[in-house]
Coordinates of C-alpha atoms in Angstrom, one line a residue:
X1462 CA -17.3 17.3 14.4
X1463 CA -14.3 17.2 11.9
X1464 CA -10.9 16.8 13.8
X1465 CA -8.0 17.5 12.0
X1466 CA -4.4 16.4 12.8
X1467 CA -2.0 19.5 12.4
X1468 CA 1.1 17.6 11.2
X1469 CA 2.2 14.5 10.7
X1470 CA 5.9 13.1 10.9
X1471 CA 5.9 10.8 7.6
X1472 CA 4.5 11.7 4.4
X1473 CA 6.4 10.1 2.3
X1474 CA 4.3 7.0 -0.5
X1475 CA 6.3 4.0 1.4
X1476 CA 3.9 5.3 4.0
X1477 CA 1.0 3.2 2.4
X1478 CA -1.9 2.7 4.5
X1479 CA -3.2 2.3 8.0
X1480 CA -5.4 0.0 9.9
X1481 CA -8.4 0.9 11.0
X1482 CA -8.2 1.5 14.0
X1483 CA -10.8 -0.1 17.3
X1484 CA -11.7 1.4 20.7
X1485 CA -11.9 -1.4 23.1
X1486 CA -15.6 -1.3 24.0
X1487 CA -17.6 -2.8 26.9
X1488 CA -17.3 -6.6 26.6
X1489 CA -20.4 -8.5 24.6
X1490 CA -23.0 -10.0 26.8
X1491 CA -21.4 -14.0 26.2
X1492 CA -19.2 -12.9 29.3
X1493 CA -19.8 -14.4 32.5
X1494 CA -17.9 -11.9 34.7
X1495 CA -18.4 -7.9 34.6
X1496 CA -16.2 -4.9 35.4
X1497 CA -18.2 -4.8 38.5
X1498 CA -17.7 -8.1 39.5
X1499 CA -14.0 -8.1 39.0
X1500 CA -13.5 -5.1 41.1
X1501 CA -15.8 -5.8 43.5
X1502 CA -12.6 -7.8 45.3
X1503 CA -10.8 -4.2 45.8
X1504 CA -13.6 -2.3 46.9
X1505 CA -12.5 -3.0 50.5
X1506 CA -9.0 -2.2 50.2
X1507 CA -10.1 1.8 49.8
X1508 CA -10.1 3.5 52.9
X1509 CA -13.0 2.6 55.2
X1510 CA -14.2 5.9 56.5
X1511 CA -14.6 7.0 52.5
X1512 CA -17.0 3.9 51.7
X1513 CA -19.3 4.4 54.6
X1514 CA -19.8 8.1 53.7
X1515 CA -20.7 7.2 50.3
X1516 CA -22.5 4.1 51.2
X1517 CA -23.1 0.8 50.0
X1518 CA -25.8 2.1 47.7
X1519 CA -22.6 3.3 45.6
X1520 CA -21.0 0.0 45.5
X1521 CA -23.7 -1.5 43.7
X1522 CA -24.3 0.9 41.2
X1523 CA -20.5 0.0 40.1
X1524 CA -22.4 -1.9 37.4
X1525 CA -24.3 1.3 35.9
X1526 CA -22.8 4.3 36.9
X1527 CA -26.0 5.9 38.0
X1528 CA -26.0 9.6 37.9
X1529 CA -22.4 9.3 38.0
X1530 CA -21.5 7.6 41.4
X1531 CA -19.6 5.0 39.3
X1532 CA -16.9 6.8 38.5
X1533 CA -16.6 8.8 42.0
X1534 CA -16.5 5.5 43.5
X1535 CA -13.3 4.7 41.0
X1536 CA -11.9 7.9 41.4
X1537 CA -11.7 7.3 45.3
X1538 CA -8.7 5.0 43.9
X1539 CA -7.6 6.2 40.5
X1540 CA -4.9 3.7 39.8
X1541 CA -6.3 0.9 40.8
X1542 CA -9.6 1.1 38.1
X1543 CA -7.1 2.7 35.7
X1544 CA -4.8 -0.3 36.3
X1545 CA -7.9 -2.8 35.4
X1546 CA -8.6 -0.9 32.7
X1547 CA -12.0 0.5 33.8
X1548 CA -11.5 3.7 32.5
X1549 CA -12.5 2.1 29.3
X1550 CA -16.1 2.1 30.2
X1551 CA -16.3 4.6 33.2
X1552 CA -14.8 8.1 33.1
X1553 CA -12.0 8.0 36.1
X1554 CA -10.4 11.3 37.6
X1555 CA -12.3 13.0 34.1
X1556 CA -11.0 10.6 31.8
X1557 CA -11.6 8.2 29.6
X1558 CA -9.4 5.4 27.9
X1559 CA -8.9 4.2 23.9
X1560 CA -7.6 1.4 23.6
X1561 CA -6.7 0.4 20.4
X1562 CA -5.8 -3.6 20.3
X1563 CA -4.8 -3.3 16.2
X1564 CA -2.3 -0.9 16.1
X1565 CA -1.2 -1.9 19.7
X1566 CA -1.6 1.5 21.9
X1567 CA -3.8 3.0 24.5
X1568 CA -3.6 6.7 26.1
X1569 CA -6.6 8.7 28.1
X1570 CA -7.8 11.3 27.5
X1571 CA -10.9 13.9 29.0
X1572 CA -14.2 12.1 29.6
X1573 CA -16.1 15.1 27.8
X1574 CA -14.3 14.8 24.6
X1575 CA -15.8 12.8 21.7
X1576 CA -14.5 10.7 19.0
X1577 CA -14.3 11.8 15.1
X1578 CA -17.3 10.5 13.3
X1579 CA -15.3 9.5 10.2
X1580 CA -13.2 7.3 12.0
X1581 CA -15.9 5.8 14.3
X1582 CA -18.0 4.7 11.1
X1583 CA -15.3 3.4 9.3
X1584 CA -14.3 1.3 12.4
X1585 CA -17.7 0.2 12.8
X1586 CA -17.9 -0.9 8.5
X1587 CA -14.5 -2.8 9.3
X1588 CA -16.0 -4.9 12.0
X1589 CA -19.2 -5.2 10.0
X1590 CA -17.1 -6.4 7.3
X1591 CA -14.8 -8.6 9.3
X1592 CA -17.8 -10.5 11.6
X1593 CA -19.9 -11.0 8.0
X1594 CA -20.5 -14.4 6.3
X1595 CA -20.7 -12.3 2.6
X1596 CA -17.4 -12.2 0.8
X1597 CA -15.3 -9.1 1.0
X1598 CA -15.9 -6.9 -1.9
X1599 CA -13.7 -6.6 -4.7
X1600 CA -12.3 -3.2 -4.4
X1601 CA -10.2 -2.5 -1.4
X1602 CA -11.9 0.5 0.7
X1603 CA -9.3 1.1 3.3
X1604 CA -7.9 4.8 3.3
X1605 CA -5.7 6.0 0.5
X1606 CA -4.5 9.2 2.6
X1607 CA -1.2 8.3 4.7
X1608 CA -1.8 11.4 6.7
X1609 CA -5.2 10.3 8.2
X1610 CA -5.1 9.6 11.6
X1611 CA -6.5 6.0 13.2
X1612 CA -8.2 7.9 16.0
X1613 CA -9.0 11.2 17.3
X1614 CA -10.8 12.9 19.7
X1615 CA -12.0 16.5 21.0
X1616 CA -15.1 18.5 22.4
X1617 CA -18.3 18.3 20.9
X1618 CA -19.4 20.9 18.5
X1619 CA -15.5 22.3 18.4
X1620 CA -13.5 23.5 15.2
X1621 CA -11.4 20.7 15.3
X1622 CA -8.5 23.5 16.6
X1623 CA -8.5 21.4 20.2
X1624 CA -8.4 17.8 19.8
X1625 CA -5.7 14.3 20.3
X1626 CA -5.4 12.3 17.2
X1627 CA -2.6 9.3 16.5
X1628 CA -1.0 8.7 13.4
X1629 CA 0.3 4.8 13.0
X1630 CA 2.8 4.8 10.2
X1631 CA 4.3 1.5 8.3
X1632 CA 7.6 1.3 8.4
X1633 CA 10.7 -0.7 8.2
X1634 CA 11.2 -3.1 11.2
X1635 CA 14.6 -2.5 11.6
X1636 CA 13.2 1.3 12.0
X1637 CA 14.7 3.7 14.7
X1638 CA 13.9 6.8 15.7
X1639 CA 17.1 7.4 17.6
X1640 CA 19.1 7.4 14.3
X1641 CA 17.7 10.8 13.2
X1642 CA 19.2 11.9 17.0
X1643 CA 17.6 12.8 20.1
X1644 CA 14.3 14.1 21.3
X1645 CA 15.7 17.6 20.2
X1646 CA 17.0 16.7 17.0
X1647 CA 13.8 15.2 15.7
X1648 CA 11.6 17.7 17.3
X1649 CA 13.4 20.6 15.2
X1650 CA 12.8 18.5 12.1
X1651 CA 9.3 18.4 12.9
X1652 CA 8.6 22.2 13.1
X1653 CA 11.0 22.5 10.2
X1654 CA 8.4 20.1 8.7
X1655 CA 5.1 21.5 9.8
X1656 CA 7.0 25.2 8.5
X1657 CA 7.8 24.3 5.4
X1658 CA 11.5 24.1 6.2
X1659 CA 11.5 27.8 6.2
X1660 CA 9.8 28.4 2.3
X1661 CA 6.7 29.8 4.0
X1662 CA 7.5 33.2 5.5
X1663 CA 4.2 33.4 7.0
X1664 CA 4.8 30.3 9.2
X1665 CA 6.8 30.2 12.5
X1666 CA 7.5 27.3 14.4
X1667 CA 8.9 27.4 17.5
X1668 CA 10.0 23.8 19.7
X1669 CA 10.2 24.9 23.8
X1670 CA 10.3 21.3 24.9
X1671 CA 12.2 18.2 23.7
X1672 CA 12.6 15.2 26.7
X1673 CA 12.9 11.4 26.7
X1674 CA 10.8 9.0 28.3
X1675 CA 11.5 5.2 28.7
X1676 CA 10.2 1.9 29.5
X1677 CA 13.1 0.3 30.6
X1678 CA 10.9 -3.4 30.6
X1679 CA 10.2 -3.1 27.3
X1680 CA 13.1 -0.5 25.9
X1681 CA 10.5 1.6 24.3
X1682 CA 11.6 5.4 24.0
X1683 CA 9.5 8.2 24.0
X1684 CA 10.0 11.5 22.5
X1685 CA 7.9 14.2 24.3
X1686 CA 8.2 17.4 21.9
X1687 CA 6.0 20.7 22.5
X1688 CA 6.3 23.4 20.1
X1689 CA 4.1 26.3 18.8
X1690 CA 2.9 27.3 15.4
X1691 CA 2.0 30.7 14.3
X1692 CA 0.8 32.7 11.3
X1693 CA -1.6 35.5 10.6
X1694 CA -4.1 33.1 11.2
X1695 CA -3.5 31.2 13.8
X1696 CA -1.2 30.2 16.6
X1697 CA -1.5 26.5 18.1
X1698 CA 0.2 24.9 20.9
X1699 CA 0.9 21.0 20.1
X1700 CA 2.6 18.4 22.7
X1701 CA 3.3 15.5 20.5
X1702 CA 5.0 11.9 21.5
X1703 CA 7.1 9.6 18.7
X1704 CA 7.7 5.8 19.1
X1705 CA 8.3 3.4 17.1
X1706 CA 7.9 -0.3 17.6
X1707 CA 7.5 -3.6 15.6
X1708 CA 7.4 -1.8 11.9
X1709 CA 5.5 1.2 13.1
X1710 CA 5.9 4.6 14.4
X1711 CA 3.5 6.2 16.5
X1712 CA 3.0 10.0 16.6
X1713 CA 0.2 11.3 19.1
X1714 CA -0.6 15.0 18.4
X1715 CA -2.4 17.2 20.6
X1716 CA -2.8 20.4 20.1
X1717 CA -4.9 23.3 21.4
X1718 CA -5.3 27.3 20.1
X1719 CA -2.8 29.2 21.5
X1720 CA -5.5 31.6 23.2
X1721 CA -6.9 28.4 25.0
X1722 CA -3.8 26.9 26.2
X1723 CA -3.6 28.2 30.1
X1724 CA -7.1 26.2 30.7
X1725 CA -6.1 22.8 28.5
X1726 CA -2.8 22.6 29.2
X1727 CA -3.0 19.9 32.4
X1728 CA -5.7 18.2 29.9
X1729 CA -2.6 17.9 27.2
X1730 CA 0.0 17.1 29.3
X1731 CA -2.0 14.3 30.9
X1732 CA -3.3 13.0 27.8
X1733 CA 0.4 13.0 26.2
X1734 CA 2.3 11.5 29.1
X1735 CA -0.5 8.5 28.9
X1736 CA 0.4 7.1 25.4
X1737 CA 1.7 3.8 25.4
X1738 CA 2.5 1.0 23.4
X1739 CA 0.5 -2.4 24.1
X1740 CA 1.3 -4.7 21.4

């Protein structure tokens, strides 16, 4: 599957590379504790008459998620296994977590989707590369195209027309997304971006949502832009959320065919609203 971001916000040469990025994975078998053994403590606290219908069998397969019964369990309590992270290695409510502890961010995103390829191999040549004895080799193989996103995902065997991909750009520290204006402002530069600020008169773009949402702990601000794009080839509907943080900015992009969009759209939205900065 080749997954393809459909903008990106900065593509400018300052913008000079990425890290690769890493999907936190089930811990390695030196640990003395498992997922199952840490939630085990909050099994009780879900509502009684829902454990004894699904019996204690179910409990114990927390471990394994045999034919699925995992996950149910979990999604008896959403929050709670989202809140310890579980979703990580068992599908919760339908979805899944990346968690990438490089670039500092995490979002869910539907259980059925998978990752790109590309990405996945280079992430696993990067921790090849970083747990080897052998010196590093001369030339420097990270990517060279500022566009490319650290991760993305979609379904199986797809065009690469449906699918959630995050862009990590480098930028100055002192960096603030509020200075090009609010959510509105900057999502009108965006489709003036992705149009070609108008030069293309086969390209429409079109914003219908801009809002702001904040972490008030941490004073991170989100800008939650949806807009369409249409030519005589296609029409997508994108939901994208901007942050930046610490020298980056963040854009998550996910967009779906326009013809597809009434059975995604809960997917999207859900996916979007989840991105968060972890670093």
């Amino acid at each position: 599957m080749s997954l393809k971001p459909y903008f990106s916000l900065h593509s400018s040469p300052t913008n000079a590379r990425f890290s690769n990025f890493l999907i936190a994975q089930q811990p390695s078998g030196d640990r003395k504790t498992t997922p199952a053994e840490e939630f085990s403590p909050l099994v009780e606290k879900f509502n009684r008459r829902l454990l004894l219908g699904v019996g204690s069998s179910s409990v114990l397969a927390i471990g394994a998620n045999f034919g699925g019964i995992t996950s149910f369990v979990l999604g008896l309590s959403p929050e709670i296994g989202r809140n310890l992270k579980l979703d990580v290695v068992y599908p919760i409510g339908g979805y899944s977590r990346c968690i990438d502890t490089v670039e500092g961010f995490e979002f869910i995103y539907p259980a059925t989707w998978v990752g790109d390829q590309t990405l996945l191999y280079r992430a696993a040549e990067k921790s090849e590369r970083e747990n080897s004895l052998d010196l590093p080799p001369a030339r420097n193989s990270r990517r060279k195209n500022v566009n490319e996103p650290v991760v993305a995902f979609g379904p199986p065997g797809s065009t690469g027309e449906l699918n959630v991909s995050v862009i990590v750009s480098p930028v100055s520290p002192s960096f603030s997304i509020e200075a090009f204006g609010g959510p509105k402002e900057v999502g009108e530069a965006i489709v003036r971006t992705v149009t070609g600020s108008g030069q293309r008169t086969d390209l429409k773009g079109t914003l219908l949502e801009s809002n702001l949402r904040q972490n008030s702990e941490r004073n991170f601000k989100y800008y939650e832009l949806e807009f369409k794009v249409e030519s005589p080839l296609f029409r997508r509907h994108n939901v994208a959320i901007c942050c930046a943080h610490d020298g980056r900015l963040y854009t998550l992009n996910a967009q779906a065919p326009e013809s597809a969009w009434s059975e995604v759209r809960s997917e999207i939205y859900t996916t979007a609203k989840s991105f968060n900065i972890i670093s």
